[in-house]
């Protein structure tokens, strides 16, 4: 089975981490309490094999406590 490495973390977001990430696995990120002022406040990344390379899909998510 093919595996992804650990995904990049997102500031002020939490994720239940496993030891191994396999192709097809989906990770769910969620902003920490108090850091959810901008949408989206949660998101997913998927481990995929693309053109022979194993990658994490991009995640467009920001967790901030900005009042602006």
Coordinates of N, CA and C in Angstrom, one line a residue:
X1 N 0.8 -1.2 0.0 CA 0.0 0.0 0.0 C 0.9 1.2 0.0
X2 N 0.4 2.3 -0.7 CA 1.2 3.5 -0.7 C 0.7 4.4 0.4
X3 N 1.7 5.2 0.9 CA 1.4 6.0 2.1 C 1.9 7.5 1.8
X4 N 1.1 8.4 2.3 CA 1.6 9.8 2.4 C 2.4 10.0 3.7
X5 N 3.3 11.0 3.6 CA 3.9 11.4 4.9 C 2.9 12.3 5.7
X6 N 3.4 12.7 6.8 CA 2.5 13.5 7.7 C 2.1 14.8 6.9
X7 N 0.9 15.3 7.0 CA 0.5 16.5 6.4 C 1.1 17.7 7.1
X8 N 1.2 18.8 6.3 CA 1.5 20.1 7.0 C 0.5 20.5 7.9
X9 N 0.9 21.1 9.0 CA -0.1 21.6 10.0 C -0.7 22.9 9.6
X10 N -1.8 23.3 10.1 CA -2.4 24.6 9.9 C -2.5 25.3 11.2
X11 N -2.0 26.6 11.2 CA -2.0 27.3 12.5 C -3.3 27.4 13.1
X12 N -3.4 27.1 14.4 CA -4.6 27.1 15.2 C -5.7 26.2 14.8
X13 N -5.3 25.1 14.1 CA -6.3 24.1 13.7 C -5.8 22.8 14.4
X14 N -6.7 21.9 14.6 CA -6.3 20.6 15.2 C -6.8 19.5 14.3
X15 N -6.1 18.4 14.5 CA -6.3 17.2 13.6 C -6.0 16.0 14.5
X16 N -6.8 15.0 14.3 CA -6.4 13.7 14.9 C -5.4 13.0 14.1
X17 N -4.2 12.9 14.6 CA -3.1 12.3 13.8 C -3.0 10.8 14.0
X18 N -2.7 10.2 12.9 CA -2.4 8.7 12.9 C -0.9 8.6 12.7
X19 N -0.4 7.3 12.8 CA 1.0 7.1 12.5 C 1.2 6.9 11.0
X20 N 0.3 6.4 10.3 CA 0.5 6.2 8.8 C -0.7 6.8 8.1
X21 N -0.5 7.3 6.9 CA -1.5 7.9 6.1 C -1.5 7.2 4.8
X22 N -2.5 6.6 4.4 CA -2.6 5.8 3.2 C -3.3 6.5 2.1
X23 N -3.0 6.2 0.8 CA -3.7 6.8 -0.3 C -5.2 6.6 -0.2
X24 N -5.9 7.6 -0.4 CA -7.4 7.6 -0.2 C -7.9 8.0 1.1
X25 N -6.9 8.2 2.1 CA -7.3 8.6 3.4 C -7.7 10.1 3.4
X26 N -8.7 10.5 4.2 CA -9.1 11.9 4.3 C -8.9 12.3 5.7
X27 N -8.3 13.5 5.8 CA -8.1 14.1 7.2 C -9.0 15.3 7.3
X28 N -9.6 15.4 8.5 CA -10.5 16.5 8.8 C -9.8 17.5 9.8
X29 N -9.7 18.7 9.3 CA -9.1 19.7 10.1 C -10.2 20.6 10.6
X30 N -10.1 21.2 11.9 CA -11.0 22.1 12.4 C -10.3 23.1 13.2
X31 N -10.8 24.4 13.1 CA -10.2 25.5 13.8 C -10.4 25.3 15.3
X32 N -9.4 25.7 16.1 CA -9.5 25.7 17.6 C -10.6 26.7 18.0
X33 N -11.1 26.5 19.2 CA -12.1 27.5 19.7 C -11.5 28.9 19.8
X34 N -12.2 29.9 19.3 CA -11.7 31.2 19.4 C -10.9 31.6 18.1
X35 N -10.6 30.6 17.2 CA -9.9 30.9 16.0 C -10.7 30.5 14.8
X36 N -12.0 31.0 14.8 CA -12.8 30.5 13.7 C -13.6 31.7 13.1
X37 N -12.9 32.8 12.9 CA -13.5 34.0 12.4 C -13.6 34.1 10.9
X38 N -12.9 33.3 10.2 CA -12.9 33.3 8.7 C -13.4 32.0 8.2
X39 N -14.2 32.0 7.2 CA -14.6 30.8 6.5 C -13.6 30.4 5.4
X40 N -13.4 29.1 5.2 CA -14.0 28.0 5.9 C -13.3 27.8 7.2
X41 N -14.0 27.3 8.2 CA -13.4 27.0 9.5 C -13.1 25.6 9.7
X42 N -13.3 24.8 8.7 CA -12.9 23.4 8.8 C -12.7 22.9 7.3
X43 N -12.0 21.8 7.2 CA -11.8 21.3 5.8 C -11.1 20.0 5.9
X44 N -11.0 19.4 4.7 CA -10.4 18.1 4.6 C -9.2 18.1 3.6
X45 N -8.3 17.2 3.8 CA -7.2 16.9 2.8 C -7.3 15.4 2.5
X46 N -7.0 15.1 1.3 CA -7.0 13.6 0.9 C -5.6 13.3 0.4
X47 N -5.1 12.1 0.8 CA -3.9 11.5 0.3 C -4.2 10.9 -1.0
X48 N -3.5 11.4 -2.1 CA -3.8 10.9 -3.4 C -2.5 10.6 -4.2
X49 N -2.6 9.7 -5.1 CA -1.5 9.4 -6.0 C -1.8 10.0 -7.3
X50 N -0.9 10.9 -7.7 CA -1.1 11.7 -9.0 C 0.2 11.6 -9.8
X51 N 0.0 11.0 -11.0 CA 1.2 10.8 -11.9 C 2.4 10.2 -11.2
X52 N 2.0 9.2 -10.4 CA 3.1 8.4 -9.7 C 3.6 9.0 -8.4
X53 N 3.2 10.3 -8.1 CA 3.6 10.9 -6.9 C 2.5 10.9 -5.9
X54 N 2.8 10.7 -4.7 CA 1.8 10.7 -3.6 C 1.8 12.0 -2.9
X55 N 0.7 12.7 -2.9 CA 0.5 14.0 -2.4 C -0.7 14.2 -1.5
X56 N -0.7 15.3 -0.8 CA -1.9 15.7 0.0 C -2.6 16.7 -0.9
X57 N -3.9 16.6 -1.0 CA -4.7 17.7 -1.7 C -4.5 19.0 -0.9
X58 N -4.6 20.1 -1.6 CA -4.5 21.4 -0.9 C -5.7 21.6 0.0
X59 N -5.5 22.5 1.0 CA -6.5 22.8 1.9 C -6.5 24.3 2.0
X60 N -7.6 24.9 1.6 CA -7.7 26.4 1.7 C -8.5 26.8 2.9
X61 N -7.9 26.9 4.0 CA -8.5 27.1 5.3 C -7.7 28.0 6.2
X62 N -8.3 29.0 6.8 CA -7.5 29.8 7.7 C -8.2 29.9 9.0
X63 N -7.4 29.8 10.1 CA -8.0 29.9 11.4 C -7.4 31.2 12.0
X64 N -8.2 32.1 12.4 CA -7.7 33.4 12.9 C -8.7 33.9 14.0
X65 N -8.1 34.7 14.9 CA -9.0 35.4 15.8 C -9.0 36.9 15.6
X66 N -8.7 37.2 14.3 CA -8.8 38.6 13.9 C -10.2 39.2 14.0
X67 N -10.3 40.4 14.4 CA -11.7 40.9 14.5 C -12.1 41.6 13.2
X68 N -11.1 41.8 12.3 CA -11.3 42.4 11.0 C -12.0 41.5 10.0

